[in-house]
Short mmCIF file of C-alpha atoms and ligand atoms in Angstrom, two decimals:
data_model
loop_
_atom_site.label_atom_id
_atom_site.label_comp_id
_atom_site.label_asym_id
_atom_site.label_seq_id
_atom_site.Cartn_x
_atom_site.Cartn_y
_atom_site.Cartn_z
CA GLN A 1 -9.96 -18.11 -35.53
CA ILE A 2 -7.09 -15.66 -35.20
CA SER A 3 -3.92 -16.33 -37.15
CA GLU A 4 -0.47 -15.85 -35.61
CA ALA A 5 0.17 -12.80 -37.76
CA GLU A 6 -3.01 -11.05 -36.65
CA VAL A 7 -2.29 -11.38 -32.94
CA ALA A 8 -1.09 -8.14 -31.36
CA LEU A 9 2.33 -8.51 -29.81
CA PHE A 10 3.35 -6.37 -26.86
CA SER A 11 6.69 -4.94 -25.97
CA VAL A 12 6.99 -4.18 -22.28
CA SER A 13 9.85 -3.17 -19.98
CA SER A 14 10.69 -5.63 -17.24
CA TYR A 15 10.73 -3.27 -14.23
CA ALA A 16 7.33 -1.87 -13.21
CA CYS A 17 9.02 1.52 -12.55
CA GLN A 18 9.87 1.74 -16.28
CA ARG A 19 6.22 1.36 -17.25
CA ARG A 20 3.15 3.57 -17.15
CA THR A 21 0.39 1.73 -15.33
CA THR A 22 -2.92 3.59 -15.13
CA LEU A 23 -6.05 2.43 -13.33
CA ASP A 24 -7.45 1.49 -16.74
CA ASN A 25 -6.78 -2.25 -16.58
CA HIS A 26 -7.72 -4.22 -19.73
CA ASN A 27 -6.95 -7.58 -18.17
CA SER A 28 -8.71 -7.58 -14.81
CA ASN A 29 -9.95 -11.14 -15.41
CA LEU A 30 -6.30 -12.24 -15.35
CA THR A 31 -4.93 -9.78 -12.79
CA ASP A 32 -7.71 -10.56 -10.29
CA ALA A 33 -6.77 -14.24 -10.47
CA LEU A 34 -3.04 -13.60 -10.06
CA SER A 35 -3.61 -11.04 -7.28
CA LEU A 36 -5.68 -13.52 -5.30
CA LEU A 37 -2.89 -16.09 -5.55
CA ALA A 38 -0.37 -13.39 -4.56
CA GLU A 39 -2.47 -12.50 -1.55
CA ASN A 40 -2.81 -16.15 -0.57
CA ALA A 41 0.97 -16.63 -0.84
CA GLU A 42 1.61 -13.50 1.27
CA LEU A 43 -0.87 -14.68 3.90
CA SER A 44 0.95 -18.02 3.96
CA ASN A 45 4.38 -16.45 4.48
CA GLU A 46 5.51 -17.38 0.96
CA ASP A 47 6.79 -13.94 0.03
CA GLY A 48 8.82 -15.09 -2.97
CA ARG A 49 5.78 -16.62 -4.61
CA GLY A 50 3.75 -13.57 -3.67
CA VAL A 51 6.12 -11.21 -5.44
CA ALA A 52 6.23 -13.43 -8.53
CA PHE A 53 2.41 -13.31 -8.83
CA ARG A 54 2.40 -9.54 -8.12
CA ARG A 55 4.97 -8.95 -10.87
CA ALA A 56 3.01 -11.04 -13.35
CA ALA A 57 -0.21 -9.19 -12.48
CA ALA A 58 1.55 -5.81 -12.77
CA LEU A 59 2.86 -6.68 -16.22
CA LEU A 60 -0.65 -7.53 -17.44
CA LYS A 61 -2.01 -4.28 -15.94
CA ALA A 62 0.39 -2.34 -18.17
CA LEU A 63 -0.77 -3.94 -21.44
CA PRO A 64 -2.70 -1.56 -23.76
CA THR A 65 -5.36 -4.12 -24.74
CA GLN A 66 -7.00 -7.30 -23.54
CA VAL A 67 -5.03 -10.51 -23.93
CA ILE A 68 -7.04 -13.11 -25.81
CA SER A 69 -4.41 -15.65 -26.73
CA MET A 70 -1.36 -17.16 -25.02
CA SER A 71 0.70 -16.48 -28.15
CA GLN A 72 0.48 -12.74 -27.43
CA LEU A 73 2.49 -13.27 -24.27
CA ARG A 74 5.49 -14.80 -25.97
CA GLY A 75 8.73 -13.05 -25.02
CA LEU A 76 7.19 -10.95 -22.27
CA PRO A 77 9.13 -10.59 -19.01
CA CYS A 78 7.78 -11.28 -15.49
CA LEU A 79 5.58 -14.22 -16.49
CA GLY A 80 6.80 -17.36 -14.74
CA GLU A 81 5.67 -20.89 -15.43
CA HIS A 82 3.10 -20.88 -12.65
CA SER A 83 1.58 -17.52 -13.67
CA LEU A 84 1.39 -18.63 -17.30
CA ARG A 85 -0.47 -21.76 -16.23
CA VAL A 86 -3.01 -19.63 -14.35
CA ILE A 87 -3.40 -17.24 -17.31
CA LYS A 88 -3.91 -20.16 -19.71
CA ASP A 89 -6.57 -21.62 -17.45
CA VAL A 90 -8.47 -18.32 -17.34
CA LEU A 91 -8.18 -17.75 -21.10
CA GLU A 92 -9.39 -21.27 -21.89
CA ASN A 93 -11.93 -21.88 -19.14
CA GLY A 94 -12.96 -18.44 -17.93
CA VAL A 95 -11.65 -19.20 -14.45
CA SER A 96 -8.52 -20.64 -12.88
CA SER A 97 -9.14 -23.88 -11.02
CA GLU A 98 -6.37 -23.02 -8.57
CA VAL A 99 -7.99 -19.67 -7.78
CA GLU A 100 -11.41 -21.28 -7.36
CA SER A 101 -10.14 -23.96 -4.98
CA THR A 102 -8.13 -21.37 -3.01
CA LYS A 103 -11.20 -19.13 -2.64
CA GLN A 104 -13.22 -22.05 -1.34
CA SER A 105 -10.59 -23.37 1.03
CA LYS A 106 -11.38 -23.12 4.72
CA ARG A 107 -7.91 -21.78 5.43
CA TYR A 108 -8.03 -18.93 2.88
CA LYS A 109 -11.50 -17.86 4.04
CA ALA A 110 -10.32 -17.80 7.66
CA LEU A 111 -7.13 -15.90 6.80
CA LYS A 112 -9.21 -13.26 4.99
CA ILE A 113 -11.62 -12.83 7.87
CA LEU A 114 -8.96 -12.76 10.58
CA THR A 115 -6.45 -10.51 8.80
CA GLY A 116 -9.40 -8.23 8.05
CA ILE A 117 -9.04 -7.23 11.71
CA PHE A 118 -6.81 -4.16 12.00
CA GLY A 119 -3.72 -5.22 13.95
CA VAL A 120 -3.85 -8.87 12.87
CA GLY A 121 -1.18 -10.07 10.45
CA ALA A 122 -0.60 -13.38 8.73
CA LYS A 123 1.38 -14.80 11.64
CA THR A 124 -1.29 -14.17 14.26
CA ALA A 125 -4.06 -15.39 11.96
CA ASP A 126 -2.13 -18.56 11.26
CA ARG A 127 -1.67 -19.23 14.99
CA TRP A 128 -5.37 -18.72 15.63
CA ILE A 129 -6.33 -21.05 12.77
CA ARG A 130 -4.08 -23.73 14.24
CA GLU A 131 -6.02 -23.27 17.48
CA GLY A 132 -9.30 -23.82 15.63
CA ILE A 133 -10.35 -20.17 15.26
CA TYR A 134 -11.82 -19.50 11.81
CA ASN A 135 -14.14 -16.53 12.30
CA LEU A 136 -14.90 -13.55 14.52
CA GLU A 137 -17.42 -15.40 16.64
CA GLN A 138 -14.93 -18.16 17.43
CA LEU A 139 -12.33 -15.51 18.17
CA ARG A 140 -14.62 -13.68 20.59
CA ASP A 141 -15.53 -16.97 22.30
CA SER A 142 -11.91 -18.17 22.50
CA GLY A 143 -10.82 -15.75 25.19
CA GLN A 144 -7.64 -14.94 23.20
CA THR A 145 -5.81 -11.93 24.59
CA LEU A 146 -6.01 -9.10 22.08
CA ASN A 147 -3.73 -6.09 22.03
CA ARG A 148 -5.10 -2.53 21.89
CA ALA A 149 -4.94 -2.37 18.08
CA GLN A 150 -6.74 -5.70 17.67
CA LYS A 151 -9.44 -4.71 20.15
CA ALA A 152 -10.08 -1.53 18.18
CA GLY A 153 -9.93 -3.53 14.95
CA LEU A 154 -12.55 -5.98 16.16
CA GLU A 155 -14.78 -3.24 17.54
CA HIS A 156 -14.78 -1.34 14.22
CA TYR A 157 -14.53 -4.40 11.96
CA ASP A 158 -17.38 -3.55 9.58
CA ASP A 159 -16.45 0.11 9.16
CA LEU A 160 -12.78 -0.69 8.55
CA ASN A 161 -13.63 -3.28 5.91
CA GLU A 162 -15.85 -0.80 4.08
CA PRO A 163 -13.76 0.98 1.39
CA VAL A 164 -12.93 4.63 2.10
CA THR A 165 -14.18 7.00 -0.60
CA LYS A 166 -12.31 9.98 -2.07
CA ALA A 167 -14.90 12.30 -0.50
CA GLU A 168 -14.16 10.80 2.93
CA ALA A 169 -10.43 11.09 2.28
CA ASP A 170 -10.89 14.79 1.46
CA ALA A 171 -12.97 15.35 4.59
CA ILE A 172 -10.24 13.76 6.70
CA GLY A 173 -7.64 15.82 4.83
CA GLU A 174 -9.38 19.00 5.97
CA ILE A 175 -9.33 17.82 9.58
CA VAL A 176 -5.64 16.92 9.41
CA GLN A 177 -4.85 20.28 7.78
CA LYS A 178 -6.71 22.07 10.57
CA ALA A 179 -4.90 20.07 13.27
CA VAL A 180 -1.50 20.74 11.74
CA ASN A 181 -2.19 24.46 11.24
CA SER A 182 -3.37 24.78 14.84
CA VAL A 183 -0.23 23.27 16.36
CA LEU A 184 2.39 24.54 13.86
CA PRO A 185 1.30 27.23 11.39
CA GLY A 186 3.03 26.97 8.01
CA SER A 187 3.12 23.17 8.06
CA GLU A 188 2.16 21.34 4.90
CA VAL A 189 0.01 18.25 4.45
CA ALA A 190 0.23 16.03 1.37
CA LEU A 191 -2.19 13.25 0.48
CA THR A 192 -0.18 10.16 -0.50
CA GLY A 193 -1.01 6.46 -0.97
CA GLY A 194 -3.63 5.19 -3.39
CA PHE A 195 -5.67 8.41 -3.43
CA ARG A 196 -2.68 10.33 -4.78
CA ARG A 197 -2.53 7.76 -7.60
CA GLY A 198 -6.12 8.63 -8.48
CA LYS A 199 -7.84 5.64 -6.89
CA LEU A 200 -11.50 6.30 -6.07
CA THR A 201 -11.47 4.14 -2.93
CA GLY A 202 -8.87 2.83 -0.50
CA HIS A 203 -8.39 0.75 2.63
CA ASP A 204 -7.07 3.81 4.48
CA VAL A 205 -6.03 7.44 3.93
CA ASP A 206 -2.32 8.31 3.93
CA PHE A 207 -0.89 11.75 4.75
CA LEU A 208 2.62 13.14 4.86
CA ILE A 209 3.28 16.20 6.98
CA THR A 210 6.27 18.55 6.80
CA HIS A 211 7.35 22.13 7.48
CA PRO A 212 9.32 24.29 4.99
CA GLU A 213 11.85 25.15 7.69
CA GLU A 214 14.10 22.16 8.48
CA GLY A 215 13.86 21.10 12.11
CA LYS A 216 10.51 22.77 12.81
CA GLU A 217 8.81 19.41 12.27
CA VAL A 218 10.58 17.83 15.25
CA GLY A 219 8.03 16.89 17.90
CA LEU A 220 5.14 17.73 15.59
CA MET A 221 3.40 14.33 15.61
CA PRO A 222 2.58 14.18 19.34
CA LYS A 223 1.14 17.70 19.12
CA VAL A 224 -1.01 16.85 16.10
CA VAL A 225 -2.23 13.67 17.80
CA ALA A 226 -3.00 15.54 21.04
CA TRP A 227 -5.01 18.15 19.09
CA LEU A 228 -6.98 15.47 17.21
CA GLU A 229 -7.60 13.60 20.45
CA SER A 230 -8.81 16.74 22.26
CA GLN A 231 -11.31 17.37 19.45
CA GLY A 232 -12.62 13.80 19.66
CA PHE A 233 -11.44 12.78 16.18
CA LEU A 234 -9.49 9.68 17.23
CA LEU A 235 -10.87 6.25 18.11
CA TYR A 236 -7.37 4.74 18.23
CA GLN A 237 -3.82 5.88 17.65
CA LYS A 238 -0.35 4.47 17.99
CA THR A 239 2.64 6.64 17.24
CA THR A 240 5.91 4.90 16.41
CA ARG A 241 9.29 5.66 15.00
CA ASN A 242 9.44 4.51 11.44
CA SER A 243 11.26 1.22 11.65
CA TYR A 244 9.78 -0.11 8.40
CA LEU A 245 13.03 0.28 6.47
CA GLU A 246 15.16 -1.56 8.97
CA SER A 247 12.69 -4.36 9.42
CA LYS A 248 11.55 -5.03 5.88
CA ASP A 249 14.12 -3.74 3.44
CA GLY A 250 17.25 -2.81 5.31
CA PRO A 251 18.86 0.19 3.64
CA ALA A 252 22.51 -0.24 2.71
CA ARG A 253 23.20 2.78 4.88
CA PRO A 254 20.94 4.23 7.52
CA ALA A 255 19.86 7.81 6.81
CA SER A 256 21.51 10.09 9.35
CA ASN A 257 18.31 11.63 10.69
CA MET A 258 16.15 8.51 10.41
CA ASP A 259 15.01 8.87 14.00
CA ARG A 260 13.08 12.02 13.11
CA PHE A 261 10.65 10.03 11.00
CA GLU A 262 7.50 9.41 12.96
CA ARG A 263 4.43 7.51 11.94
CA CYS A 264 0.97 7.35 13.46
CA PHE A 265 -1.39 4.47 12.73
CA SER A 266 -4.82 5.73 13.63
CA ILE A 267 -8.54 5.17 13.41
CA PHE A 268 -10.52 8.36 12.83
CA LYS A 269 -14.08 8.97 13.92
CA LEU A 270 -15.55 10.62 10.85
CA THR A 271 -18.95 12.26 11.14
CA LYS A 272 -21.13 11.27 8.20
CA ARG A 273 -22.81 13.82 6.04
CA LYS A 274 -26.64 13.72 6.18
CA GLU A 275 -27.08 11.76 2.96
CA GLN A 276 -24.61 9.10 4.10
CA GLU A 277 -26.48 8.29 7.28
CA THR A 278 -27.66 4.70 7.32
CA ALA A 279 -30.67 2.90 8.73
CA SER A 280 -28.70 2.20 11.90
CA HIS A 281 -28.72 5.97 12.57
CA LYS A 282 -25.02 5.83 13.36
CA ILE A 283 -23.86 9.34 12.58
CA TRP A 284 -20.15 8.56 12.34
CA ARG A 285 -17.89 5.89 10.94
CA ALA A 286 -14.39 4.58 11.67
CA VAL A 287 -11.69 5.18 9.02
CA ARG A 288 -8.06 4.01 9.04
CA VAL A 289 -5.63 6.93 8.65
CA ASP A 290 -1.81 6.87 8.40
CA LEU A 291 0.09 10.02 9.33
CA VAL A 292 3.80 10.46 8.69
CA VAL A 293 6.00 13.45 9.57
CA SER A 294 9.06 14.08 7.43
CA PRO A 295 11.72 16.80 7.58
CA ILE A 296 11.65 18.95 4.45
CA SER A 297 15.11 17.67 3.40
CA GLN A 298 13.64 14.17 2.98
CA PHE A 299 10.20 15.20 1.81
CA ALA A 300 10.63 14.29 -1.88
CA PHE A 301 11.84 10.80 -0.93
CA ALA A 302 9.02 10.42 1.58
CA VAL A 303 6.37 11.48 -0.96
CA LEU A 304 7.79 9.08 -3.52
CA GLY A 305 7.99 6.26 -0.96
CA TRP A 306 4.49 6.74 0.38
CA THR A 307 2.68 7.17 -2.93
CA GLY A 308 3.03 3.53 -3.96
CA SER A 309 1.85 1.26 -5.33
CA LYS A 310 3.67 -1.23 -3.12
CA LEU A 311 4.96 -3.10 -6.15
CA PHE A 312 6.01 0.12 -7.88
CA GLU A 313 8.04 1.03 -4.77
CA ARG A 314 9.60 -2.40 -4.58
CA GLU A 315 10.58 -2.21 -8.23
CA LEU A 316 12.06 1.29 -7.83
CA ARG A 317 14.31 -0.02 -5.06
CA ARG A 318 15.23 -3.11 -7.07
CA TRP A 319 16.05 -0.93 -10.08
CA ALA A 320 18.16 1.41 -7.94
CA GLY A 321 20.11 -1.48 -6.41
CA HIS A 322 20.52 -3.81 -9.37
CA GLU A 323 20.81 -1.37 -12.27
CA LYS A 324 22.31 1.75 -10.67
CA ASN A 325 24.25 0.54 -7.62
CA MET A 326 22.19 2.96 -5.52
CA SER A 327 20.11 2.50 -2.38
CA LEU A 328 16.69 4.15 -2.36
CA SER A 329 14.53 4.55 0.72
CA SER A 330 11.73 6.87 1.85
CA HIS A 331 14.47 8.98 3.46
CA ALA A 332 17.25 9.23 0.92
CA LEU A 333 19.06 8.02 -2.18
CA PHE A 334 22.61 6.81 -1.70
CA ASP A 335 24.99 6.32 -4.61
CA ASN A 336 27.24 3.40 -3.69
CA THR A 337 29.64 4.17 -6.56
CA GLN A 338 30.24 7.80 -5.61
CA ASN A 339 29.79 6.93 -1.92
CA LYS A 340 27.44 9.86 -1.29
CA TYR A 341 23.83 10.85 -0.74
CA LEU A 342 22.04 12.51 -3.67
CA ARG A 343 19.88 15.44 -2.60
CA ALA A 344 16.48 16.02 -4.19
CA THR A 345 13.61 18.43 -3.67
CA SER A 346 11.21 16.81 -6.14
CA GLU A 347 10.20 13.36 -7.33
CA GLU A 348 11.28 14.34 -10.85
CA GLU A 349 14.87 14.77 -9.63
CA ILE A 350 14.84 11.34 -8.02
CA PHE A 351 13.66 9.65 -11.23
CA ALA A 352 16.39 11.58 -13.09
CA TYR A 353 19.13 10.37 -10.68
CA LEU A 354 17.84 6.83 -11.24
CA GLY A 355 18.01 7.24 -15.01
CA LEU A 356 14.27 6.64 -15.31
CA GLU A 357 11.67 8.52 -17.30
CA TYR A 358 9.41 10.41 -14.87
CA ILE A 359 6.23 8.46 -14.11
CA PRO A 360 3.46 10.59 -12.56
CA PRO A 361 1.49 9.17 -9.59
CA SER A 362 -1.55 8.29 -11.73
CA GLU A 363 0.69 5.97 -13.76
CA ARG A 364 2.24 4.19 -10.77
CA ASN A 365 -0.69 1.81 -10.34
CA ALA A 366 1.41 -1.30 -10.90
P1 GTP B 1 -4.90 1.32 -0.22
O1 GTP B 1 -4.64 2.02 1.09
O2 GTP B 1 -5.27 -0.10 -0.03
O3 GTP B 1 -5.87 2.05 -1.07
O4 GTP B 1 -3.54 1.30 -1.06
P2 GTP B 1 -2.22 2.13 -0.82
O5 GTP B 1 -1.44 2.06 -2.07
O6 GTP B 1 -2.55 3.49 -0.30
O7 GTP B 1 -1.47 1.26 0.26
P3 GTP B 1 -0.94 1.61 1.73
O8 GTP B 1 -1.79 2.60 2.42
O9 GTP B 1 -0.77 0.30 2.42
O10 GTP B 1 0.51 2.18 1.50
C1 GTP B 1 0.77 3.36 0.78
C2 GTP B 1 2.22 3.43 0.42
O11 GTP B 1 3.02 3.59 1.58
C3 GTP B 1 2.72 2.17 -0.26
O12 GTP B 1 3.55 2.53 -1.32
C4 GTP B 1 3.56 1.46 0.77
O13 GTP B 1 4.65 0.81 0.19
C5 GTP B 1 4.02 2.61 1.63
N1 GTP B 1 4.18 2.19 3.02
C6 GTP B 1 3.28 1.53 3.78
N2 GTP B 1 3.78 1.34 5.01
C7 GTP B 1 5.00 1.91 5.03
C8 GTP B 1 6.01 2.07 6.02
O14 GTP B 1 5.88 1.63 7.14
N3 GTP B 1 7.13 2.77 5.66
C9 GTP B 1 7.30 3.28 4.42
N4 GTP B 1 8.42 3.93 4.14
N5 GTP B 1 6.38 3.13 3.46
C10 GTP B 1 5.25 2.45 3.75
MN1 MN B 2 -3.43 3.73 1.59
MN1 MN B 3 -1.45 3.23 4.60
#
């Protein structure tokens, strides 16, 4: 029996970008439950609910010790009624009944399987489920028309659902470095995404490419892709302009040279090292790789924007907008009060403009 006075109380900032969140999570029993409900909400097009569960999970990830009693959570931000109910259930019963019934539901299982195909989002999966497609076999038998991405996704399904290791990420990094150096010497490659935050595995590998001389990076992506293709490193690639900001977040002001930002979604063919060869004798495996080219003038913003985590990024933008009257994107920071862009050459400068203590990548695992 623990008395009220003995219970450790936490004091935690309400924005995830004000907190240091390492990979050392003391409450994974609770955050796993909330993350599953977040994922289920996102897959069901209930983004508001999804964010609420993500925020609650992120808050618990930042706590220095394991929560053992509901009374410890009193006064903490980010914990809505629904999240508290889930937490209470886990603390009292070891599991959340809502999580358990979600996991077992036919719909959730199908959504997981179908969105596990590269190129298939919640909308497509939902349409297929309504047509009675719940698994890969039914999908193959259905005669549904698949686009190029989905075909590649289905073909490499097992490989792409196998987590990518840091060693594999490094091996791909060397290939990307070689490609970039071959087509434009002096270019720089930075590892971003989860691996930059110190994660040991990931669902893909993310790279940002730039050149120290502004403008030299123009037209770089097609050349890099052509080099990789000629060397047989690509199983799939699609190069697009980065329209992420317009479609998902809508910056208050478009960055002037937005159209220079190119992104390549790809699937690499990575040759396995001897000891990784499996019984199937397949000597290579498919790995998802994201490549982004940024002009040097936007590089700091791009690095910050592509390092994640997704919630950390979302919270940075919310902080900028709500607390500082600024608009942050992966291209720029605009101060709506002074009506001007704020230049930065490092992430530290961007945090300083935002009036935030600098949080290194390894502590952005919100
Ligand atoms: P895993 O890959 O699952 O290990 O996690 P991750 O954190 O690396 O996630 P992901 O590769 O999906 O994304 C990496 C970062 O890039 C995250 O912070 C995302 O918010 C960001 N990101 C992903 N897609 C886009 C995009 O289209 N535009 C921009 N600007 N950022 C993106
Ligand atoms: Mn990633
Ligand atoms: Mn990615």
